[in-house]
XYZ file of N, CA and C in Angstrom:
192
model
N -80.243 47.535 -12.859
C -81.712 48.042 -12.657
C -81.342 47.270 -11.129
N -82.103 47.651 -9.760
C -81.917 47.367 -8.532
C -83.158 46.682 -8.362
N -83.438 45.492 -8.264
C -84.775 44.926 -8.106
C -85.582 45.209 -6.467
N -86.083 46.284 -6.592
C -86.196 46.718 -4.928
C -87.589 46.028 -4.545
N -88.561 45.892 -5.292
C -89.741 44.727 -4.825
C -89.313 43.350 -4.414
N -88.148 43.490 -5.064
C -87.430 41.785 -4.703
C -86.957 41.918 -3.438
N -86.273 43.110 -2.815
C -85.508 43.146 -1.847
C -86.454 43.495 -0.733
N -87.865 44.283 -0.846
C -88.531 44.590 0.306
C -89.381 43.063 0.536
N -89.385 42.469 -0.242
C -90.247 41.266 -0.507
C -89.013 40.197 0.635
N -88.037 40.423 0.486
C -86.924 39.552 1.285
C -86.551 40.134 2.421
N -87.269 41.691 2.946
C -86.785 42.088 3.790
C -85.665 42.655 3.648
N -85.069 42.773 3.124
C -83.982 43.323 2.737
C -83.775 45.092 2.582
N -83.959 46.212 3.401
C -84.237 47.580 2.714
C -83.482 48.369 3.971
N -81.811 48.402 3.404
C -81.124 48.926 4.748
C -81.664 50.404 4.998
N -82.517 51.113 4.025
C -82.312 52.698 4.066
C -83.610 52.575 5.042
N -84.395 51.689 5.201
C -85.177 51.850 6.484
C -85.111 51.721 7.748
N -83.681 51.403 7.796
C -83.259 51.466 9.294
C -82.780 53.272 9.810
N -83.009 53.856 8.598
C -82.577 55.328 9.476
C -83.416 55.756 10.679
N -83.390 56.346 11.778
C -83.985 57.044 12.896
C -84.568 58.168 12.429
N -85.677 58.009 11.666
C -86.335 58.871 11.193
C -86.850 60.644 12.060
N -87.659 60.158 13.325
C -87.519 61.159 13.886
C -86.219 62.206 13.893
N -85.276 61.500 14.339
C -84.138 61.910 15.165
C -83.558 62.940 13.626
N -83.251 62.003 12.224
C -82.939 63.002 11.089
C -83.164 64.329 10.912
N -84.870 64.127 10.974
C -85.967 65.290 10.875
C -85.903 66.348 11.909
N -85.050 66.246 13.183
C -85.330 67.247 14.584
C -84.763 68.311 14.251
N -83.630 68.814 13.626
C -83.375 69.932 13.088
C -84.159 70.768 12.814
N -84.912 70.369 11.796
C -86.033 71.211 10.810
C -87.086 71.953 11.749
N -87.619 70.800 12.811
C -88.749 71.235 13.854
C -88.229 72.019 14.724
N -87.171 71.546 15.284
C -86.300 72.393 16.694
C -85.427 72.917 16.632
N -84.934 73.635 17.473
C -84.008 74.531 17.272
C -83.672 75.813 16.535
N -82.791 76.465 16.316
C -82.396 77.922 15.810
C -83.009 78.009 14.004
N -82.468 76.686 13.807
C -83.089 76.514 12.109
C -83.989 76.078 11.975
N -85.095 75.687 12.988
C -86.138 75.331 12.773
C -87.466 76.024 11.570
N -87.996 75.257 10.552
C -89.142 76.045 9.704
C -90.756 75.487 10.094
N -90.909 76.644 9.944
C -92.247 76.610 9.625
C -92.899 75.324 9.125
N -94.079 74.831 9.625
C -94.302 73.791 8.237
C -94.842 74.483 7.002
N -94.417 73.413 6.104
C -94.996 74.223 4.623
C -95.421 72.306 3.943
N -94.588 72.647 2.729
C -95.404 71.671 1.607
C -93.637 70.723 1.385
N -93.995 69.541 0.865
C -92.691 68.919 1.088
C -93.361 67.963 0.063
N -92.224 67.274 -1.033
C -92.575 66.991 -2.031
C -91.231 64.947 -1.774
N -91.841 64.266 -0.927
C -90.799 63.034 -0.823
C -90.892 62.496 -2.210
N -89.616 62.345 -2.565
C -89.031 61.707 -3.602
C -88.398 60.379 -3.069
N -88.802 59.362 -3.899
C -88.527 58.377 -3.313
C -88.734 58.173 -1.894
N -89.466 57.647 -1.855
C -90.197 57.811 -0.608
C -90.408 56.067 0.384
N -90.336 55.449 -0.657
C -90.016 54.032 0.015
C -91.513 53.439 0.945
N -91.207 52.738 1.995
C -92.151 52.917 3.010
C -93.367 54.187 3.161
N -92.593 55.815 3.182
C -93.506 56.508 3.265
C -93.478 57.046 4.994
N -92.163 56.603 5.891
C -91.612 56.679 6.622
C -91.846 58.262 6.996
N -90.779 59.109 6.197
C -90.555 60.034 6.232
C -91.725 61.111 6.227
N -92.290 60.857 5.179
C -93.523 61.531 4.657
C -94.557 61.472 5.886
N -94.708 60.494 6.460
C -95.846 59.788 7.687
C -95.192 61.666 8.965
N -93.550 60.821 9.294
C -92.816 61.755 10.065
C -93.068 63.022 9.769
N -93.318 63.572 8.400
C -93.289 65.352 8.612
C -94.709 65.383 8.500
N -95.811 64.815 8.398
C -96.968 64.817 8.106
C -97.175 64.939 9.493
N -96.620 64.269 10.714
C -96.853 64.433 11.985
C -96.774 66.103 12.646
N -95.726 66.525 12.275
C -95.324 67.745 12.291
C -95.911 69.043 11.439
N -97.125 68.736 11.022
C -98.112 69.656 10.462
C -97.384 69.786 8.797
N -96.475 69.790 8.314
C -96.267 69.597 7.154
C -97.140 68.853 5.881
N -97.730 69.308 4.794
C -98.191 68.757 3.524
C -97.322 68.128 2.705
N -97.415 66.674 2.516
C -96.698 66.002 2.387
C -97.497 65.252 0.928
N -96.498 65.618 0.034
C -96.923 64.790 -1.408
C -95.678 64.133 -1.792
N -96.742 62.571 -2.336
C -95.614 61.281 -2.751
C -95.335 61.703 -3.950
N -94.118 61.296 -4.961
C -94.173 61.247 -6.257
C -95.472 60.522 -6.810
N -96.065 60.744 -8.209
C -96.913 60.233 -8.884
C -96.866 58.765 -9.210
């Protein structure tokens, strides 16, 4: 098992280096854009994806 809490405490979180707005841009803009709806953010980490989605009108639920 990977000790994610230890990694976060050491500042090692390579998955947090993604450009979140750029990653989700096709969802909001362009010919395949979707209307805001509901999203489940599984493995949400720090919640950056959830915050970006919510900022574009999506209702985001983190895992319980």
